[in-house]
Amino acid sequence: MAKQGSRNLWQGVLCEWADVLDVTDASTVVTLGEGGTPLIESRVLSQVTDARVLVKFEGLNPTGSFKDRGMTVAVSRAVERGAKAIACASTGNTSASAAAYAAAAGIQAIVLVPEGRISMGKLAQSVVHGARIVQVRGNFDDCLEISKELAEQYPVHLVNSVNDDRIEGQKTAALEIVDVLGDAPDIHCIPVGNAGNITSYWRGYSLAETTGAATKRPRMLGFQAAGAAPIVRGERVLEPDTVATAIRIGNPASWQQALDARDESGGHIGAIDDREILKAQKLLASSTGVFVEPASAISVAGLLERHAAGEIPAGSTIALTVTGHGLKDAQWGLKLEDGSDAVPESADADTAQVAQLLGLA
């Protein structure tokens, strides 16, 4: 048994990575203990791809998604600058994170979401944390444009990933992977929605190489849902449509940065259809014990698609980011592969009957 008081409590991104986040004594740190998420080896994915596949489970951040890494920095900076309110556009995860960190900071969160296009789990988080929520009759891109105009014209601080503080905080996930592995992986698979996360990982890996913490940078493999794939198509998608609500974005704010990460790494950005996304969600949950929302499962589906295309060298070390917990969009976990509802079997309160039903008798 460890000696009492001998284990240090994780202090959150701004404290743990203060040396790369420009934290000063005057900084106002608003943290919920984000970061430090596990890197889990997937036995089945490793066997299927003949590689070493490790899953960075960002759903174990405080509000259930990777957004918390950037939000702690963005909200801390907002408070430091005297802001009394923050604003964001969101498909769900950003609003949940912004609402929680605003509550912790004692300031108001204003969140704009597309009407009828946000999961109840994510909306509930914004509600319970006390955010002022406006459902906009439009899509995410409309919400983001309005949020930017609000920040320009009124005393509110924008905390979407167009704010570089968000990218700075999110780069720490790449640094954690390097810290655990002792080097960068050969390949990194990641969902692409607004494209802030692929941008931040590339920044983190580039920093690790520059400082000598890593000897290389990985090939970045990003994946968009087929119904919301503007980067793949090379044009804005006016009505993005996919079960992967967190990446249902038609005009990514970090579009060019995503292309830079792809091109500089010799990587790839591809499109995956919803059926493959949902199959991958169930595969990861049933084989690795990691339950993620559909937008996260696209990393798994994308890896399998690239392997089938012969693009994954045997023996590679692959990091795979899953960005949000499955409880964020739990309805899809209740569906079978054919799309029907999962219905548990029933029995009387009788041991013999239960044993017979289970095939034990």
mmCIF file of C-alpha atoms in Angstrom, residues 1-358:
data_model
loop_
_atom_site.group_PDB
_atom_site.id
_atom_site.type_symbol
_atom_site.label_atom_id
_atom_site.label_comp_id
_atom_site.label_asym_id
_atom_site.label_seq_id
_atom_site.Cartn_x
_atom_site.Cartn_y
_atom_site.Cartn_z
ATOM 1 C CA MET A 1 0.000 0.000 0.000
ATOM 2 C CA ALA A 2 1.345 3.423 -0.943
ATOM 3 C CA LYS A 3 2.401 5.734 1.844
ATOM 4 C CA GLN A 4 -0.324 8.252 2.647
ATOM 5 C CA GLY A 5 0.211 11.463 0.693
ATOM 6 C CA SER A 6 2.909 9.934 -1.518
ATOM 7 C CA ARG A 7 0.895 10.164 -4.749
ATOM 8 C CA ASN A 8 0.537 13.514 -6.452
ATOM 9 C CA LEU A 9 -2.914 14.547 -7.634
ATOM 10 C CA TRP A 10 -3.120 15.368 -11.353
ATOM 11 C CA GLN A 11 -3.406 19.159 -11.528
ATOM 12 C CA GLY A 12 -4.910 19.664 -14.975
ATOM 13 C CA VAL A 13 -3.459 20.744 -18.299
ATOM 14 C CA LEU A 14 -2.334 24.264 -17.397
ATOM 15 C CA CYS A 15 -0.379 23.108 -14.363
ATOM 16 C CA GLU A 16 0.996 19.839 -15.740
ATOM 17 C CA TRP A 17 2.132 21.443 -19.014
ATOM 18 C CA ALA A 18 2.892 24.937 -17.739
ATOM 19 C CA ASP A 19 6.282 24.954 -19.470
ATOM 20 C CA VAL A 20 4.692 24.757 -22.935
ATOM 21 C CA LEU A 21 1.528 26.790 -22.305
ATOM 22 C CA ASP A 22 3.014 30.133 -21.288
ATOM 23 C CA VAL A 23 1.591 30.057 -17.766
ATOM 24 C CA THR A 24 2.788 32.843 -15.464
ATOM 25 C CA ASP A 25 2.334 33.524 -11.764
ATOM 26 C CA ALA A 26 -0.330 36.040 -12.731
ATOM 27 C CA SER A 27 -2.330 33.500 -14.707
ATOM 28 C CA THR A 28 -5.828 32.674 -13.504
ATOM 29 C CA VAL A 29 -6.147 28.908 -13.769
ATOM 30 C CA VAL A 30 -9.643 27.472 -14.213
ATOM 31 C CA THR A 31 -9.358 23.696 -14.179
ATOM 32 C CA LEU A 32 -11.486 20.609 -13.624
ATOM 33 C CA GLY A 33 -8.485 18.271 -13.688
ATOM 34 C CA GLU A 34 -8.615 17.687 -17.439
ATOM 35 C CA GLY A 35 -5.928 15.752 -19.333
ATOM 36 C CA GLY A 36 -3.926 12.737 -18.252
ATOM 37 C CA THR A 37 -6.265 10.414 -20.164
ATOM 38 C CA PRO A 38 -5.280 6.767 -20.701
ATOM 39 C CA LEU A 39 -3.566 5.282 -23.734
ATOM 40 C CA ILE A 40 -5.137 1.826 -24.021
ATOM 41 C CA GLU A 41 -3.687 -0.946 -26.158
ATOM 42 C CA SER A 42 -6.316 -2.640 -28.325
ATOM 43 C CA ARG A 43 -5.558 -6.337 -28.662
ATOM 44 C CA VAL A 44 -8.099 -6.927 -31.429
ATOM 45 C CA LEU A 45 -7.227 -3.877 -33.536
ATOM 46 C CA SER A 46 -3.555 -4.749 -33.176
ATOM 47 C CA GLN A 47 -4.206 -8.299 -34.389
ATOM 48 C CA VAL A 48 -6.369 -7.176 -37.307
ATOM 49 C CA THR A 49 -3.839 -4.615 -38.557
ATOM 50 C CA ASP A 50 -0.647 -6.497 -37.612
ATOM 51 C CA ALA A 51 0.436 -3.341 -35.796
ATOM 52 C CA ARG A 52 0.490 -1.945 -32.276
ATOM 53 C CA VAL A 53 -2.694 0.088 -31.869
ATOM 54 C CA LEU A 54 -3.178 2.326 -28.836
ATOM 55 C CA VAL A 55 -6.407 4.197 -28.093
ATOM 56 C CA LYS A 56 -6.188 7.678 -26.548
ATOM 57 C CA PHE A 57 -9.498 7.776 -24.671
ATOM 58 C CA GLU A 58 -10.394 11.463 -24.432
ATOM 59 C CA GLY A 59 -13.903 10.632 -23.269
ATOM 60 C CA LEU A 60 -12.475 10.391 -19.747
ATOM 61 C CA ASN A 61 -11.970 14.148 -19.542
ATOM 62 C CA PRO A 62 -14.257 15.945 -17.019
ATOM 63 C CA THR A 63 -17.114 16.733 -19.410
ATOM 64 C CA GLY A 64 -16.565 13.600 -21.479
ATOM 65 C CA SER A 65 -14.622 14.964 -24.449
ATOM 66 C CA PHE A 66 -11.267 16.315 -25.612
ATOM 67 C CA LYS A 67 -12.696 19.851 -25.669
ATOM 68 C CA ASP A 68 -11.785 20.284 -22.001
ATOM 69 C CA ARG A 69 -8.062 20.468 -22.807
ATOM 70 C CA GLY A 70 -8.534 23.620 -24.821
ATOM 71 C CA MET A 71 -11.359 25.036 -22.751
ATOM 72 C CA THR A 72 -9.292 25.233 -19.572
ATOM 73 C CA VAL A 73 -6.812 27.456 -21.424
ATOM 74 C CA ALA A 74 -9.427 29.547 -23.237
ATOM 75 C CA VAL A 75 -11.532 30.196 -20.127
ATOM 76 C CA SER A 76 -8.484 30.862 -17.953
ATOM 77 C CA ARG A 77 -7.303 33.447 -20.482
ATOM 78 C CA ALA A 78 -10.800 34.948 -20.638
ATOM 79 C CA VAL A 79 -10.904 35.380 -16.859
ATOM 80 C CA GLU A 80 -7.372 36.798 -16.864
ATOM 81 C CA ARG A 81 -8.551 39.426 -19.364
ATOM 82 C CA GLY A 82 -11.566 40.321 -17.234
ATOM 83 C CA ALA A 83 -14.293 38.646 -19.299
ATOM 84 C CA LYS A 84 -17.681 38.213 -17.651
ATOM 85 C CA ALA A 85 -19.126 35.985 -20.363
ATOM 86 C CA ILE A 86 -17.911 33.512 -22.974
ATOM 87 C CA ALA A 87 -19.636 32.431 -26.175
ATOM 88 C CA CYS A 88 -19.381 29.479 -28.525
ATOM 89 C CA ALA A 89 -21.092 27.672 -31.367
ATOM 90 C CA SER A 90 -21.380 23.943 -30.918
ATOM 91 C CA THR A 91 -22.635 20.606 -32.160
ATOM 92 C CA GLY A 92 -22.643 19.610 -28.479
ATOM 93 C CA ASN A 93 -19.253 18.899 -26.944
ATOM 94 C CA THR A 94 -17.884 22.448 -27.058
ATOM 95 C CA SER A 95 -21.044 23.805 -25.437
ATOM 96 C CA ALA A 96 -20.900 21.205 -22.661
ATOM 97 C CA SER A 97 -17.269 22.032 -21.951
ATOM 98 C CA ALA A 98 -17.733 25.803 -22.153
ATOM 99 C CA ALA A 99 -20.713 25.645 -19.795
ATOM 100 C CA ALA A 100 -18.808 23.598 -17.210
ATOM 101 C CA TYR A 101 -15.679 25.750 -17.236
ATOM 102 C CA ALA A 102 -17.707 28.965 -17.156
ATOM 103 C CA ALA A 103 -19.544 27.609 -14.117
ATOM 104 C CA ALA A 104 -16.214 26.819 -12.450
ATOM 105 C CA ALA A 105 -14.975 30.329 -13.240
ATOM 106 C CA GLY A 106 -18.148 32.032 -12.043
ATOM 107 C CA ILE A 107 -18.916 33.637 -15.412
ATOM 108 C CA GLN A 108 -21.747 33.243 -17.930
ATOM 109 C CA ALA A 109 -21.613 30.843 -20.863
ATOM 110 C CA ILE A 110 -23.583 31.635 -24.012
ATOM 111 C CA VAL A 111 -23.933 28.701 -26.386
ATOM 112 C CA LEU A 112 -25.438 28.630 -29.858
ATOM 113 C CA VAL A 113 -26.502 25.233 -31.192
ATOM 114 C CA PRO A 114 -28.269 24.153 -34.403
ATOM 115 C CA GLU A 115 -31.963 23.688 -33.616
ATOM 116 C CA GLY A 116 -32.878 20.024 -33.261
ATOM 117 C CA ARG A 117 -29.371 18.885 -34.216
ATOM 118 C CA ILE A 118 -27.749 18.243 -30.842
ATOM 119 C CA SER A 119 -27.889 15.088 -28.732
ATOM 120 C CA MET A 120 -29.868 15.296 -25.505
ATOM 121 C CA GLY A 121 -26.886 14.131 -23.454
ATOM 122 C CA LYS A 122 -24.783 17.063 -24.579
ATOM 123 C CA LEU A 123 -27.638 19.552 -24.313
ATOM 124 C CA ALA A 124 -28.314 18.369 -20.755
ATOM 125 C CA GLN A 125 -24.748 19.234 -19.772
ATOM 126 C CA SER A 126 -25.125 22.815 -20.983
ATOM 127 C CA VAL A 127 -28.463 23.157 -19.213
ATOM 128 C CA VAL A 128 -27.330 21.798 -15.859
ATOM 129 C CA HIS A 129 -24.193 23.962 -15.829
ATOM 130 C CA GLY A 130 -26.343 27.073 -16.236
ATOM 131 C CA ALA A 131 -25.467 28.159 -19.764
ATOM 132 C CA ARG A 132 -27.644 30.550 -21.727
ATOM 133 C CA ILE A 133 -28.630 28.407 -24.709
ATOM 134 C CA VAL A 134 -29.946 29.634 -28.042
ATOM 135 C CA GLN A 135 -31.101 27.139 -30.675
ATOM 136 C CA VAL A 136 -30.405 28.682 -34.071
ATOM 137 C CA ARG A 137 -32.552 27.796 -37.069
ATOM 138 C CA GLY A 138 -29.541 26.869 -39.155
ATOM 139 C CA ASN A 139 -26.452 24.662 -39.062
ATOM 140 C CA PHE A 140 -23.211 24.766 -37.072
ATOM 141 C CA ASP A 141 -21.574 27.144 -39.534
ATOM 142 C CA ASP A 142 -24.396 29.651 -39.033
ATOM 143 C CA CYS A 143 -23.953 29.350 -35.265
ATOM 144 C CA LEU A 144 -20.211 29.951 -35.521
ATOM 145 C CA GLU A 145 -20.645 33.040 -37.693
ATOM 146 C CA ILE A 146 -23.106 34.541 -35.209
ATOM 147 C CA SER A 147 -20.811 33.680 -32.281
ATOM 148 C CA LYS A 148 -17.905 35.463 -33.955
ATOM 149 C CA GLU A 149 -20.054 38.521 -34.609
ATOM 150 C CA LEU A 150 -21.253 38.567 -30.992
ATOM 151 C CA ALA A 151 -17.643 38.509 -29.793
ATOM 152 C CA GLU A 152 -16.724 41.349 -32.157
ATOM 153 C CA GLN A 153 -19.672 43.569 -31.255
ATOM 154 C CA TYR A 154 -20.406 42.798 -27.593
ATOM 155 C CA PRO A 155 -18.439 42.147 -24.355
ATOM 156 C CA VAL A 156 -18.210 38.356 -24.703
ATOM 157 C CA HIS A 157 -15.101 36.210 -25.222
ATOM 158 C CA LEU A 158 -15.194 33.654 -28.054
ATOM 159 C CA VAL A 159 -14.014 30.160 -27.043
ATOM 160 C CA ASN A 160 -14.408 28.199 -30.281
ATOM 161 C CA SER A 161 -11.246 26.701 -31.771
ATOM 162 C CA VAL A 162 -10.746 29.794 -33.940
ATOM 163 C CA ASN A 163 -9.395 31.048 -30.600
ATOM 164 C CA ASP A 164 -5.802 29.782 -30.604
ATOM 165 C CA ASP A 165 -5.900 29.211 -26.833
ATOM 166 C CA ARG A 166 -8.057 26.173 -27.589
ATOM 167 C CA ILE A 167 -5.487 24.720 -29.992
ATOM 168 C CA GLU A 168 -2.717 25.343 -27.481
ATOM 169 C CA GLY A 169 -4.504 23.369 -24.777
ATOM 170 C CA GLN A 170 -5.433 20.521 -27.091
ATOM 171 C CA LYS A 171 -1.843 20.015 -28.273
ATOM 172 C CA THR A 172 -1.069 18.519 -24.844
ATOM 173 C CA ALA A 173 -2.748 15.239 -25.855
ATOM 174 C CA ALA A 174 0.026 14.665 -28.403
ATOM 175 C CA LEU A 175 2.630 15.523 -25.773
ATOM 176 C CA GLU A 176 1.098 12.960 -23.399
ATOM 177 C CA ILE A 177 1.319 10.262 -26.066
ATOM 178 C CA VAL A 178 5.002 11.046 -26.652
ATOM 179 C CA ASP A 179 5.568 11.046 -22.897
ATOM 180 C CA VAL A 180 4.062 7.553 -22.537
ATOM 181 C CA LEU A 181 5.640 5.980 -25.628
ATOM 182 C CA GLY A 182 9.007 7.692 -25.352
ATOM 183 C CA ASP A 183 8.599 8.897 -28.944
ATOM 184 C CA ALA A 184 5.887 9.836 -31.413
ATOM 185 C CA PRO A 185 3.886 6.983 -32.968
ATOM 186 C CA ASP A 186 4.371 6.117 -36.629
ATOM 187 C CA ILE A 187 0.748 6.904 -37.482
ATOM 188 C CA HIS A 188 -1.982 8.896 -35.761
ATOM 189 C CA CYS A 189 -5.683 8.416 -36.619
ATOM 190 C CA ILE A 190 -8.136 11.168 -35.693
ATOM 191 C CA PRO A 191 -11.684 12.400 -36.445
ATOM 192 C CA VAL A 192 -11.984 15.641 -38.426
ATOM 193 C CA GLY A 193 -14.948 17.956 -37.905
ATOM 194 C CA ASN A 194 -14.077 21.606 -37.378
ATOM 195 C CA ALA A 195 -10.450 20.417 -37.790
ATOM 196 C CA GLY A 196 -9.102 22.036 -34.628
ATOM 197 C CA ASN A 197 -7.988 18.725 -33.138
ATOM 198 C CA ILE A 198 -5.881 17.472 -36.049
ATOM 199 C CA THR A 199 -4.336 20.957 -36.050
ATOM 200 C CA SER A 200 -3.524 20.796 -32.352
ATOM 201 C CA TYR A 201 -2.076 17.274 -32.453
ATOM 202 C CA TRP A 202 0.191 18.251 -35.330
ATOM 203 C CA ARG A 203 1.329 21.291 -33.351
ATOM 204 C CA GLY A 204 2.010 19.093 -30.323
ATOM 205 C CA TYR A 205 3.987 16.510 -32.271
ATOM 206 C CA SER A 206 5.963 19.251 -34.019
ATOM 207 C CA LEU A 207 6.832 20.768 -30.650
ATOM 208 C CA ALA A 208 7.893 17.365 -29.306
ATOM 209 C CA GLU A 209 10.238 16.862 -32.250
ATOM 210 C CA THR A 210 11.669 20.383 -31.983
ATOM 211 C CA THR A 211 12.423 20.005 -28.269
ATOM 212 C CA GLY A 212 13.922 16.532 -28.673
ATOM 213 C CA ALA A 213 11.152 14.740 -26.790
ATOM 214 C CA ALA A 214 10.416 12.845 -30.030
ATOM 215 C CA THR A 215 12.666 11.780 -32.897
ATOM 216 C CA LYS A 216 9.930 12.048 -35.531
ATOM 217 C CA ARG A 217 6.391 13.143 -36.279
ATOM 218 C CA PRO A 218 3.635 10.682 -37.243
ATOM 219 C CA ARG A 219 1.676 10.402 -40.454
ATOM 220 C CA MET A 220 -1.639 12.075 -39.695
ATOM 221 C CA LEU A 221 -4.687 10.157 -40.907
ATOM 222 C CA GLY A 222 -7.852 12.221 -40.512
ATOM 223 C CA PHE A 223 -11.397 11.061 -41.213
ATOM 224 C CA GLN A 224 -14.634 12.877 -41.997
ATOM 225 C CA ALA A 225 -18.115 11.387 -42.177
ATOM 226 C CA ALA A 226 -19.162 10.841 -45.800
ATOM 227 C CA GLY A 227 -22.190 13.110 -45.340
ATOM 228 C CA ALA A 228 -20.052 15.882 -43.855
ATOM 229 C CA ALA A 229 -16.777 15.745 -45.750
ATOM 230 C CA PRO A 230 -15.988 19.216 -47.098
ATOM 231 C CA ILE A 231 -12.210 18.757 -46.944
ATOM 232 C CA VAL A 232 -12.390 15.474 -48.841
ATOM 233 C CA ARG A 233 -14.764 16.945 -51.430
ATOM 234 C CA GLY A 234 -12.883 20.209 -51.668
ATOM 235 C CA GLU A 235 -15.994 22.319 -51.184
ATOM 236 C CA ARG A 236 -18.300 23.488 -48.433
ATOM 237 C CA VAL A 237 -21.173 21.135 -47.544
ATOM 238 C CA LEU A 238 -24.290 23.253 -47.063
ATOM 239 C CA GLU A 239 -26.377 20.574 -45.328
ATOM 240 C CA PRO A 240 -24.018 18.128 -43.586
ATOM 241 C CA ASP A 241 -25.730 14.923 -42.498
ATOM 242 C CA THR A 242 -24.298 12.075 -40.414
ATOM 243 C CA VAL A 243 -24.958 10.080 -37.251
ATOM 244 C CA ALA A 244 -21.570 11.378 -36.067
ATOM 245 C CA THR A 245 -23.066 14.600 -34.725
ATOM 246 C CA ALA A 246 -19.826 15.921 -33.220
ATOM 247 C CA ILE A 247 -18.265 16.189 -36.693
ATOM 248 C CA ARG A 248 -21.398 17.235 -38.587
ATOM 249 C CA ILE A 249 -19.736 20.384 -39.904
ATOM 250 C CA GLY A 250 -19.797 21.676 -43.467
ATOM 251 C CA ASN A 251 -17.176 24.422 -43.373
ATOM 252 C CA PRO A 252 -14.342 23.675 -40.902
ATOM 253 C CA ALA A 253 -12.738 26.688 -39.235
ATOM 254 C CA SER A 254 -9.293 25.038 -39.359
ATOM 255 C CA TRP A 255 -9.626 23.714 -42.913
ATOM 256 C CA GLN A 256 -6.238 24.962 -44.153
ATOM 257 C CA GLN A 257 -4.433 23.843 -40.998
ATOM 258 C CA ALA A 258 -5.851 20.339 -41.478
ATOM 259 C CA LEU A 259 -4.518 20.289 -45.026
ATOM 260 C CA ASP A 260 -1.146 21.459 -43.729
ATOM 261 C CA ALA A 261 -1.042 18.630 -41.164
ATOM 262 C CA ARG A 262 -1.960 16.125 -43.852
ATOM 263 C CA ASP A 263 0.544 17.374 -46.394
ATOM 264 C CA GLU A 264 3.463 18.006 -44.039
ATOM 265 C CA SER A 265 3.095 14.541 -42.520
ATOM 266 C CA GLY A 266 2.569 12.688 -45.791
ATOM 267 C CA GLY A 267 -0.823 11.726 -44.416
ATOM 268 C CA HIS A 268 -4.403 11.370 -45.602
ATOM 269 C CA ILE A 269 -7.879 12.764 -44.989
ATOM 270 C CA GLY A 270 -10.677 10.458 -46.115
ATOM 271 C CA ALA A 271 -14.428 9.935 -45.826
ATOM 272 C CA ILE A 272 -16.159 7.076 -44.000
ATOM 273 C CA ASP A 273 -19.854 6.212 -44.284
ATOM 274 C CA ASP A 274 -22.170 6.016 -41.285
ATOM 275 C CA ARG A 275 -22.624 2.252 -41.458
ATOM 276 C CA GLU A 276 -18.886 1.677 -41.031
ATOM 277 C CA ILE A 277 -18.753 4.231 -38.222
ATOM 278 C CA LEU A 278 -21.449 2.417 -36.233
ATOM 279 C CA LYS A 279 -19.839 -0.983 -36.855
ATOM 280 C CA ALA A 280 -16.547 0.415 -35.557
ATOM 281 C CA GLN A 281 -18.261 1.820 -32.471
ATOM 282 C CA LYS A 282 -19.532 -1.633 -31.537
ATOM 283 C CA LEU A 283 -16.228 -3.322 -32.376
ATOM 284 C CA LEU A 284 -14.249 -1.009 -30.110
ATOM 285 C CA ALA A 285 -16.731 -1.348 -27.246
ATOM 286 C CA SER A 286 -17.046 -5.136 -27.459
ATOM 287 C CA SER A 287 -13.354 -5.877 -28.001
ATOM 288 C CA THR A 288 -11.539 -3.190 -26.029
ATOM 289 C CA GLY A 289 -14.062 -2.062 -23.413
ATOM 290 C CA VAL A 290 -14.041 1.523 -24.668
ATOM 291 C CA PHE A 291 -17.473 3.058 -25.381
ATOM 292 C CA VAL A 292 -17.281 6.126 -27.606
ATOM 293 C CA GLU A 293 -19.717 8.337 -29.475
ATOM 294 C CA PRO A 294 -20.022 7.736 -33.243
ATOM 295 C CA ALA A 295 -17.794 10.688 -34.154
ATOM 296 C CA SER A 296 -14.983 9.091 -32.163
ATOM 297 C CA ALA A 297 -15.483 5.674 -33.722
ATOM 298 C CA ILE A 298 -14.601 7.099 -37.122
ATOM 299 C CA SER A 299 -10.941 6.827 -36.067
ATOM 300 C CA VAL A 300 -11.381 3.058 -35.776
ATOM 301 C CA ALA A 301 -13.348 2.790 -39.019
ATOM 302 C CA GLY A 302 -10.758 4.904 -40.780
ATOM 303 C CA LEU A 303 -7.879 2.783 -39.528
ATOM 304 C CA LEU A 304 -9.601 -0.371 -40.793
ATOM 305 C CA GLU A 305 -10.304 1.267 -44.163
ATOM 306 C CA ARG A 306 -6.660 2.323 -44.543
ATOM 307 C CA HIS A 307 -5.517 -1.174 -43.555
ATOM 308 C CA ALA A 308 -7.797 -2.712 -46.180
ATOM 309 C CA ALA A 309 -6.273 -0.315 -48.711
ATOM 310 C CA GLY A 310 -2.790 -1.585 -47.827
ATOM 311 C CA GLU A 311 -1.718 1.718 -46.297
ATOM 312 C CA ILE A 312 -0.798 0.474 -42.793
ATOM 313 C CA PRO A 313 2.719 -1.034 -42.667
ATOM 314 C CA ALA A 314 3.015 -4.147 -40.495
ATOM 315 C CA GLY A 315 4.675 -3.502 -37.158
ATOM 316 C CA SER A 316 3.678 0.173 -37.033
ATOM 317 C CA THR A 317 2.882 1.902 -33.759
ATOM 318 C CA ILE A 318 -0.462 3.630 -34.196
ATOM 319 C CA ALA A 319 -2.139 6.105 -31.851
ATOM 320 C CA LEU A 320 -5.861 6.431 -32.342
ATOM 321 C CA THR A 321 -7.752 9.306 -30.724
ATOM 322 C CA VAL A 322 -11.338 8.718 -29.641
ATOM 323 C CA THR A 323 -12.613 12.143 -28.764
ATOM 324 C CA GLY A 324 -15.834 11.683 -26.785
ATOM 325 C CA HIS A 325 -17.538 9.207 -24.453
ATOM 326 C CA GLY A 326 -20.345 7.016 -25.761
ATOM 327 C CA LEU A 327 -22.739 8.345 -23.127
ATOM 328 C CA LYS A 328 -22.668 11.656 -24.999
ATOM 329 C CA ASP A 329 -24.818 10.155 -27.756
ATOM 330 C CA ALA A 330 -26.034 6.964 -26.094
ATOM 331 C CA GLN A 331 -28.928 6.171 -28.444
ATOM 332 C CA TRP A 332 -26.561 4.547 -30.938
ATOM 333 C CA GLY A 333 -25.328 2.107 -28.328
ATOM 334 C CA LEU A 334 -28.864 0.745 -28.131
ATOM 335 C CA LYS A 335 -28.955 -0.184 -31.811
ATOM 336 C CA LEU A 336 -27.985 -3.534 -33.321
ATOM 337 C CA GLU A 337 -25.930 -3.726 -36.523
ATOM 338 C CA ASP A 338 -29.074 -4.104 -38.641
ATOM 339 C CA GLY A 339 -30.455 -0.874 -37.163
ATOM 340 C CA SER A 340 -33.059 -2.523 -34.939
ATOM 341 C CA ASP A 341 -33.365 -1.744 -31.237
ATOM 342 C CA ALA A 342 -31.493 -3.900 -28.744
ATOM 343 C CA VAL A 343 -34.062 -5.492 -26.413
ATOM 344 C CA PRO A 344 -32.794 -7.411 -23.346
ATOM 345 C CA GLU A 345 -34.302 -10.844 -22.783
ATOM 346 C CA SER A 346 -36.730 -11.277 -19.886
ATOM 347 C CA ALA A 347 -37.251 -13.990 -17.291
ATOM 348 C CA ASP A 348 -39.146 -14.554 -14.072
ATOM 349 C CA ALA A 349 -37.348 -14.156 -10.752
ATOM 350 C CA ASP A 350 -36.305 -17.799 -10.911
ATOM 351 C CA THR A 351 -32.682 -19.012 -10.993
ATOM 352 C CA ALA A 352 -33.433 -22.150 -13.006
ATOM 353 C CA GLN A 353 -35.285 -20.161 -15.652
ATOM 354 C CA VAL A 354 -32.478 -17.578 -15.914
ATOM 355 C CA ALA A 355 -29.868 -20.352 -16.158
ATOM 356 C CA GLN A 356 -31.859 -22.050 -18.922
ATOM 357 C CA LEU A 357 -32.250 -18.758 -20.802
ATOM 358 C CA LEU A 358 -28.478 -18.219 -20.626
#
